[in-house]
C-alpha cells in the first residue's frame, strides 16, 4: 500500500513528520529521524539572537505525557545558517522553523535564513511558556496572525505553515486569517497549557520555570478537536499533532481533517523508530478496514 502524499507540492513518502523542537537541533539529528522513516522533518525553531532558554530543569514527564519549558533555546540565526546546509543529505524534506516577537523579526528571519534547500517554513505563533513569541500585542489574534504570516510570505518563496496554539479562543478565525494572508498549511497544535507539576516531597514545582507546555497523550483529544475545527474553517491542508504515538492515533487525526501528522513526544515512548512503526500501523489499519488510500480517510469525521 502506498502512503505517499503531496503536502503543498512537497512529495512525502508517508504522512509522518518530525515535530519541531525534538531532536531537530542539528542536521545529523534530522538525518537520523529521516533514516527512521519520517516522511518529512522539522528543525527546532531558530530566533535572530541565540537564546539560552529557561533554567534547568526544563523537562519532566508524568503518566500521560511530558511538560517542558525549554524556552526556545537555540544557537541563533548565524550558527543555524552554518548548520543547515546541503540538506539533500538529510534524506527527507526539511521544514524550517523560525520565531520572533514582531512581524519585522519574522520578516528578517525569513529573508536571512530561508534557502530553497528547505521544503517549507513553519512559523509557531504563540507558545504557552514563552510569552511574546509570535503573538504581537494580542495573544494569537487573527490580526497578529495575519500580520506575521504576510511578513513571512512576502519574504520567501517557500510554502508557509502557520503553527497554532490550542489556547487560542477563536482558533477557526485565526486559521482563516492565516489562510487569507497566504499560508500554505496550518500546523496544529503546539503544546497546551501552561501546566504545572509539583513534587510533593519537596512541595515545589518541578520545573525551574514553574510552568511548562504539556504534550503527549494528555493533549491528543484537544489536538483532534482543534484539527476538526480548523478543517471546517479552511481549505488549505492541516498537519495534525499532539499526542500521536500509534498508527491508530494518526488515523484519528486524519479523520478529523489532517493531511499529515507530526510526532514529537512519541519519540520518548517508542524511540526514533516510531516513524516507521506508525507508518506500518497506518497501512495495517487501512488493509484491515479496506481503505485504499489516505484520501478516503482525511476528514471523514465530518461526513
Ligand atoms: C521538548 C519540546 C520542545 C519543543 N520545542 C518546540 C519548538 O522549538 N518549536 C515549536 O514550534 N514547537 C516546539 N515544541 C512543540 C512540539 O513541536 C509539538 O507541537 C507538541 O509537543 C505537541 O506534539 P507531541 O504531543 O507529539 O509532542 C516542543 C515540544 C517539546 C516536548
GROMACS .gro file of C-alpha atoms and ligand atoms in nm:
model
  334
    1UNK     CA    1   0.000   0.000   0.000
    2UNK     CA    2   0.130   0.342  -0.095
    3UNK     CA    3   0.122   0.612   0.175
    4UNK     CA    4   0.294   0.881  -0.030
    5UNK     CA    5   0.124   1.216  -0.010
    6UNK     CA    6   0.152   1.557  -0.165
    7UNK     CA    7   0.167   1.826   0.102
    8UNK     CA    8   0.159   2.173  -0.056
    9UNK     CA    9   0.361   2.047  -0.352
   10UNK     CA   10   0.607   1.858  -0.129
   11UNK     CA   11   0.616   1.488  -0.202
   12UNK     CA   12   0.638   1.291   0.121
   13UNK     CA   13   0.673   0.912   0.130
   14UNK     CA   14   0.437   0.877   0.425
   15UNK     CA   15   0.235   1.125   0.634
   16UNK     CA   16   0.457   1.124   0.947
   17UNK     CA   17   0.658   1.440   1.018
   18UNK     CA   18   0.910   1.510   1.296
   19UNK     CA   19   0.765   1.791   1.515
   20UNK     CA   20   0.977   2.099   1.580
   21UNK     CA   21   1.190   2.104   1.896
   22UNK     CA   22   1.253   1.735   1.943
   23UNK     CA   23   1.582   1.604   1.802
   24UNK     CA   24   1.587   1.875   1.536
   25UNK     CA   25   1.874   2.088   1.660
   26UNK     CA   26   2.135   1.959   1.415
   27UNK     CA   27   2.135   1.835   1.060
   28UNK     CA   28   2.262   1.495   1.173
   29UNK     CA   29   1.972   1.453   1.416
   30UNK     CA   30   1.729   1.528   1.131
   31UNK     CA   31   1.910   1.274   0.916
   32UNK     CA   32   1.873   1.012   1.187
   33UNK     CA   33   1.497   1.070   1.204
   34UNK     CA   34   1.466   1.054   0.824
   35UNK     CA   35   1.654   0.723   0.833
   36UNK     CA   36   1.394   0.602   1.082
   37UNK     CA   37   1.118   0.656   0.831
   38UNK     CA   38   0.980   1.009   0.880
   39UNK     CA   39   0.811   1.143   0.566
   40UNK     CA   40   0.949   1.491   0.646
   41UNK     CA   41   1.139   1.652   0.933
   42UNK     CA   42   1.105   1.990   1.105
   43UNK     CA   43   1.406   2.163   1.259
   44UNK     CA   44   1.400   2.317   1.607
   45UNK     CA   45   1.282   2.679   1.599
   46UNK     CA   46   1.553   2.938   1.538
   47UNK     CA   47   1.550   3.302   1.652
   48UNK     CA   48   1.754   3.607   1.544
   49UNK     CA   49   1.973   3.610   1.853
   50UNK     CA   50   2.098   3.300   2.037
   51UNK     CA   51   1.863   3.212   2.326
   52UNK     CA   52   1.972   3.033   2.640
   53UNK     CA   53   1.614   2.936   2.716
   54UNK     CA   54   1.479   2.872   3.064
   55UNK     CA   55   1.697   2.738   3.351
   56UNK     CA   56   1.705   2.364   3.433
   57UNK     CA   57   1.509   2.150   3.497
   58UNK     CA   58   1.326   2.217   3.171
   59UNK     CA   59   1.151   1.887   3.104
   60UNK     CA   60   0.953   1.645   3.318
   61UNK     CA   61   0.722   1.355   3.243
   62UNK     CA   62   0.400   1.234   3.404
   63UNK     CA   63   0.156   0.945   3.347
   64UNK     CA   64   0.003   1.098   3.036
   65UNK     CA   65   0.282   1.288   2.871
   66UNK     CA   66   0.551   1.548   2.911
   67UNK     CA   67   0.578   1.905   3.027
   68UNK     CA   68   0.854   2.134   2.902
   69UNK     CA   69   0.974   2.488   2.948
   70UNK     CA   70   1.270   2.481   2.711
   71UNK     CA   71   1.208   2.847   2.627
   72UNK     CA   72   1.316   2.824   2.263
   73UNK     CA   73   1.684   2.772   2.343
   74UNK     CA   74   1.873   2.782   2.014
   75UNK     CA   75   2.208   2.899   1.876
   76UNK     CA   76   2.059   3.189   1.679
   77UNK     CA   77   2.041   3.255   1.308
   78UNK     CA   78   2.412   3.288   1.227
   79UNK     CA   79   2.509   2.949   1.374
   80UNK     CA   80   2.199   2.784   1.230
   81UNK     CA   81   2.284   2.912   0.881
   82UNK     CA   82   2.611   2.720   0.903
   83UNK     CA   83   2.444   2.404   1.035
   84UNK     CA   84   2.151   2.369   0.795
   85UNK     CA   85   2.326   2.341   0.457
   86UNK     CA   86   2.340   2.063   0.197
   87UNK     CA   87   2.002   1.945   0.316
   88UNK     CA   88   1.972   1.684   0.041
   89UNK     CA   89   2.190   1.468   0.269
   90UNK     CA   90   1.906   1.452   0.522
   91UNK     CA   91   1.708   1.211   0.306
   92UNK     CA   92   1.363   1.366   0.361
   93UNK     CA   93   1.217   1.713   0.301
   94UNK     CA   94   1.329   1.957   0.572
   95UNK     CA   95   1.085   2.212   0.713
   96UNK     CA   96   1.250   2.521   0.863
   97UNK     CA   97   1.109   2.679   1.180
   98UNK     CA   98   1.162   3.046   1.260
   99UNK     CA   99   1.047   3.255   1.557
  100UNK     CA  100   1.041   3.618   1.653
  101UNK     CA  101   0.842   3.855   1.868
  102UNK     CA  102   0.730   4.102   1.600
  103UNK     CA  103   0.626   4.078   1.234
  104UNK     CA  104   0.952   4.256   1.145
  105UNK     CA  105   1.153   3.987   1.329
  106UNK     CA  106   0.976   3.719   1.129
  107UNK     CA  107   1.037   3.908   0.803
  108UNK     CA  108   1.406   3.938   0.890
  109UNK     CA  109   1.431   3.568   0.974
  110UNK     CA  110   1.257   3.466   0.653
  111UNK     CA  111   1.480   3.683   0.440
  112UNK     CA  112   1.809   3.596   0.610
  113UNK     CA  113   1.759   3.231   0.698
  114UNK     CA  114   1.544   3.059   0.437
  115UNK     CA  115   1.707   2.900   0.136
  116UNK     CA  116   1.549   2.694  -0.138
  117UNK     CA  117   1.706   2.386   0.021
  118UNK     CA  118   1.417   2.388   0.268
  119UNK     CA  119   1.087   2.236   0.157
  120UNK     CA  120   0.873   2.475   0.363
  121UNK     CA  121   0.887   2.704   0.663
  122UNK     CA  122   0.683   2.674   0.980
  123UNK     CA  123   0.607   2.975   1.200
  124UNK     CA  124   0.492   2.892   1.553
  125UNK     CA  125   0.254   3.165   1.662
  126UNK     CA  126   0.244   3.163   2.042
  127UNK     CA  127   0.394   2.922   2.285
  128UNK     CA  128   0.234   2.876   2.629
  129UNK     CA  129   0.551   2.918   2.834
  130UNK     CA  130   0.744   3.176   2.633
  131UNK     CA  131   0.512   3.476   2.614
  132UNK     CA  132   0.569   3.732   2.343
  133UNK     CA  133   0.689   3.492   2.076
  134UNK     CA  134   0.481   3.526   1.764
  135UNK     CA  135   0.189   3.685   1.937
  136UNK     CA  136   0.250   4.062   1.898
  137UNK     CA  137   0.020   4.253   2.127
  138UNK     CA  138  -0.275   4.016   2.105
  139UNK     CA  139  -0.222   3.656   2.211
  140UNK     CA  140  -0.294   3.460   1.893
  141UNK     CA  141  -0.541   3.709   1.744
  142UNK     CA  142  -0.645   3.697   1.375
  143UNK     CA  143  -0.477   4.038   1.325
  144UNK     CA  144  -0.141   3.933   1.472
  145UNK     CA  145  -0.159   3.605   1.277
  146UNK     CA  146  -0.231   3.789   0.955
  147UNK     CA  147   0.047   4.046   1.004
  148UNK     CA  148   0.312   3.785   1.082
  149UNK     CA  149   0.202   3.547   0.806
  150UNK     CA  150   0.207   3.826   0.547
  151UNK     CA  151   0.554   3.935   0.662
  152UNK     CA  152   0.690   3.583   0.607
  153UNK     CA  153   0.503   3.515   0.282
  154UNK     CA  154   0.643   3.839   0.139
  155UNK     CA  155   1.000   3.732   0.215
  156UNK     CA  156   1.011   3.372   0.094
  157UNK     CA  157   0.902   3.158  -0.197
  158UNK     CA  158   0.865   2.856   0.032
  159UNK     CA  159   0.522   2.732   0.143
  160UNK     CA  160   0.447   2.885   0.484
  161UNK     CA  161   0.296   2.663   0.755
  162UNK     CA  162   0.135   2.857   1.040
  163UNK     CA  163   0.157   2.667   1.370
  164UNK     CA  164  -0.120   2.744   1.615
  165UNK     CA  165  -0.161   2.703   1.987
  166UNK     CA  166  -0.466   2.525   2.135
  167UNK     CA  167  -0.504   2.815   2.378
  168UNK     CA  168  -0.645   3.048   2.115
  169UNK     CA  169  -1.012   3.110   2.190
  170UNK     CA  170  -1.117   3.170   1.828
  171UNK     CA  171  -0.899   2.913   1.661
  172UNK     CA  172  -1.106   2.889   1.342
  173UNK     CA  173  -1.081   3.268   1.291
  174UNK     CA  174  -0.705   3.257   1.342
  175UNK     CA  175  -0.666   2.971   1.093
  176UNK     CA  176  -0.880   3.160   0.842
  177UNK     CA  177  -0.670   3.474   0.891
  178UNK     CA  178  -0.357   3.269   0.821
  179UNK     CA  179  -0.511   3.123   0.506
  180UNK     CA  180  -0.619   3.465   0.380
  181UNK     CA  181  -0.270   3.603   0.450
  182UNK     CA  182  -0.117   3.338   0.223
  183UNK     CA  183  -0.037   3.042   0.450
  184UNK     CA  184   0.000   2.713   0.261
  185UNK     CA  185  -0.093   2.493   0.559
  186UNK     CA  186  -0.183   2.505   0.928
  187UNK     CA  187   0.013   2.304   1.184
  188UNK     CA  188  -0.199   2.225   1.489
  189UNK     CA  189  -0.115   2.213   1.776
  190UNK     CA  190   0.171   2.348   1.981
  191UNK     CA  191   0.189   2.235   2.346
  192UNK     CA  192  -0.114   2.303   2.568
  193UNK     CA  193  -0.129   2.484   2.897
  194UNK     CA  194   0.077   2.611   3.057
  195UNK     CA  195   0.060   2.335   3.314
  196UNK     CA  196   0.232   2.277   3.646
  197UNK     CA  197   0.356   1.964   3.823
  198UNK     CA  198   0.451   1.981   4.191
  199UNK     CA  199   0.696   1.744   4.357
  200UNK     CA  200   0.503   1.662   4.676
  201UNK     CA  201   0.821   1.554   4.859
  202UNK     CA  202   0.975   1.900   4.825
  203UNK     CA  203   0.646   2.086   4.796
  204UNK     CA  204   0.784   2.280   4.496
  205UNK     CA  205   0.703   2.290   4.123
  206UNK     CA  206   0.939   2.055   3.936
  207UNK     CA  207   1.032   2.288   3.650
  208UNK     CA  208   1.258   2.583   3.737
  209UNK     CA  209   1.023   2.795   3.524
  210UNK     CA  210   0.736   2.653   3.737
  211UNK     CA  211   0.505   2.630   3.431
  212UNK     CA  212   0.550   2.436   3.111
  213UNK     CA  213   0.379   2.335   2.788
  214UNK     CA  214   0.202   2.000   2.806
  215UNK     CA  215   0.249   1.745   2.525
  216UNK     CA  216   0.189   1.376   2.460
  217UNK     CA  217  -0.123   1.158   2.503
  218UNK     CA  218  -0.281   1.401   2.756
  219UNK     CA  219  -0.339   1.658   2.482
  220UNK     CA  220  -0.449   1.428   2.198
  221UNK     CA  221  -0.825   1.488   2.238
  222UNK     CA  222  -0.762   1.864   2.242
  223UNK     CA  223  -0.547   1.837   1.928
  224UNK     CA  224  -0.810   1.628   1.748
  225UNK     CA  225  -1.078   1.884   1.832
  226UNK     CA  226  -0.857   2.173   1.714
  227UNK     CA  227  -0.785   1.997   1.382
  228UNK     CA  228  -1.158   1.927   1.343
  229UNK     CA  229  -1.244   2.297   1.398
  230UNK     CA  230  -0.972   2.418   1.162
  231UNK     CA  231  -1.075   2.171   0.888
  232UNK     CA  232  -1.422   2.325   0.891
  233UNK     CA  233  -1.278   2.676   0.858
  234UNK     CA  234  -1.008   2.648   0.586
  235UNK     CA  235  -0.931   2.476   0.256
  236UNK     CA  236  -0.553   2.452   0.299
  237UNK     CA  237  -0.401   2.128   0.439
  238UNK     CA  238  -0.354   2.070   0.811
  239UNK     CA  239  -0.062   1.897   0.981
  240UNK     CA  240  -0.215   1.749   1.296
  241UNK     CA  241  -0.003   1.683   1.603
  242UNK     CA  242  -0.036   1.642   1.976
  243UNK     CA  243  -0.005   1.303   2.144
  244UNK     CA  244   0.040   1.083   1.839
  245UNK     CA  245   0.200   0.757   1.947
  246UNK     CA  246   0.050   0.496   1.716
  247UNK     CA  247  -0.090   0.445   1.368
  248UNK     CA  248  -0.440   0.447   1.519
  249UNK     CA  249  -0.372   0.793   1.670
  250UNK     CA  250  -0.255   0.913   1.329
  251UNK     CA  251  -0.568   0.776   1.159
  252UNK     CA  252  -0.786   0.954   1.419
  253UNK     CA  253  -0.607   1.283   1.347
  254UNK     CA  254  -0.654   1.235   0.973
  255UNK     CA  255  -1.023   1.154   1.020
  256UNK     CA  256  -1.053   1.493   1.196
  257UNK     CA  257  -0.903   1.653   0.886
  258UNK     CA  258  -0.522   1.630   0.894
  259UNK     CA  259  -0.336   1.556   0.569
  260UNK     CA  260  -0.018   1.468   0.759
  261UNK     CA  261   0.072   1.414   1.126
  262UNK     CA  262   0.352   1.544   1.344
  263UNK     CA  263   0.524   1.337   1.611
  264UNK     CA  264   0.730   1.483   1.897
  265UNK     CA  265   0.678   1.339   2.245
  266UNK     CA  266   0.602   0.998   2.090
  267UNK     CA  267   0.978   0.957   2.040
  268UNK     CA  268   1.012   0.943   2.420
  269UNK     CA  269   0.771   0.648   2.431
  270UNK     CA  270   0.873   0.448   2.124
  271UNK     CA  271   1.219   0.575   2.022
  272UNK     CA  272   1.314   0.727   1.685
  273UNK     CA  273   1.177   0.412   1.517
  274UNK     CA  274   0.829   0.548   1.591
  275UNK     CA  275   0.803   0.699   1.242
  276UNK     CA  276   0.837   0.367   1.060
  277UNK     CA  277   0.620   0.195   1.320
  278UNK     CA  278   0.337   0.448   1.284
  279UNK     CA  279   0.353   0.430   0.902
  280UNK     CA  280   0.336   0.048   0.918
  281UNK     CA  281   0.045   0.062   1.163
  282UNK     CA  282  -0.143   0.303   0.936
  283UNK     CA  283  -0.101   0.056   0.648
  284UNK     CA  284  -0.215  -0.234   0.866
  285UNK     CA  285  -0.529  -0.049   0.974
  286UNK     CA  286  -0.610   0.050   0.616
  287UNK     CA  287  -0.574  -0.308   0.499
  288UNK     CA  288  -0.797  -0.437   0.782
  289UNK     CA  289  -1.064  -0.175   0.714
  290UNK     CA  290  -1.031  -0.191   0.336
  291UNK     CA  291  -0.922   0.170   0.281
  292UNK     CA  292  -0.737   0.210  -0.048
  293UNK     CA  293  -0.571   0.546   0.010
  294UNK     CA  294  -0.537   0.826   0.265
  295UNK     CA  295  -0.785   1.048   0.079
  296UNK     CA  296  -1.062   0.809   0.185
  297UNK     CA  297  -0.974   0.877   0.549
  298UNK     CA  298  -0.895   1.251   0.564
  299UNK     CA  299  -1.186   1.446   0.713
  300UNK     CA  300  -1.437   1.159   0.725
  301UNK     CA  301  -1.538   1.250   1.081
  302UNK     CA  302  -1.715   1.550   0.924
  303UNK     CA  303  -1.945   1.348   0.698
  304LIG     C1  304   1.086   1.939   2.448
  304LIG     C2  305   0.998   2.009   2.348
  304LIG     C3  306   1.047   2.117   2.275
  304LIG     C4  307   0.966   2.181   2.180
  304LIG     N1  308   1.018   2.285   2.108
  304LIG     C5  309   0.943   2.342   2.008
  304LIG     C6  310   0.998   2.442   1.922
  304LIG     O1  311   1.116   2.480   1.932
  304LIG     N2  312   0.917   2.495   1.827
  304LIG     C7  313   0.787   2.454   1.808
  304LIG     O2  314   0.720   2.503   1.718
  304LIG     N3  315   0.732   2.358   1.888
  304LIG     C8  316   0.807   2.301   1.985
  304LIG     N4  317   0.752   2.202   2.063
  304LIG     C9  318   0.612   2.160   2.041
  304LIG    C10  319   0.603   2.037   1.951
  304LIG     O3  320   0.653   2.063   1.821
  304LIG    C11  321   0.456   1.988   1.938
  304LIG     O4  322   0.379   2.089   1.878
  304LIG    C12  323   0.393   1.949   2.072
  304LIG     O5  324   0.488   1.888   2.158
  304LIG    C13  325   0.275   1.853   2.054
  304LIG     O6  326   0.311   1.733   1.988
  304LIG     P1  327   0.355   1.598   2.065
  304LIG     O7  328   0.248   1.566   2.166
  304LIG     O8  329   0.369   1.494   1.957
  304LIG     O9  330   0.485   1.626   2.130
  304LIG    C14  331   0.831   2.136   2.160
  304LIG    C15  332   0.783   2.028   2.234
  304LIG    C16  333   0.862   1.963   2.326
  304LIG    C17  334   0.807   1.846   2.403
   0.00000   0.00000   0.00000
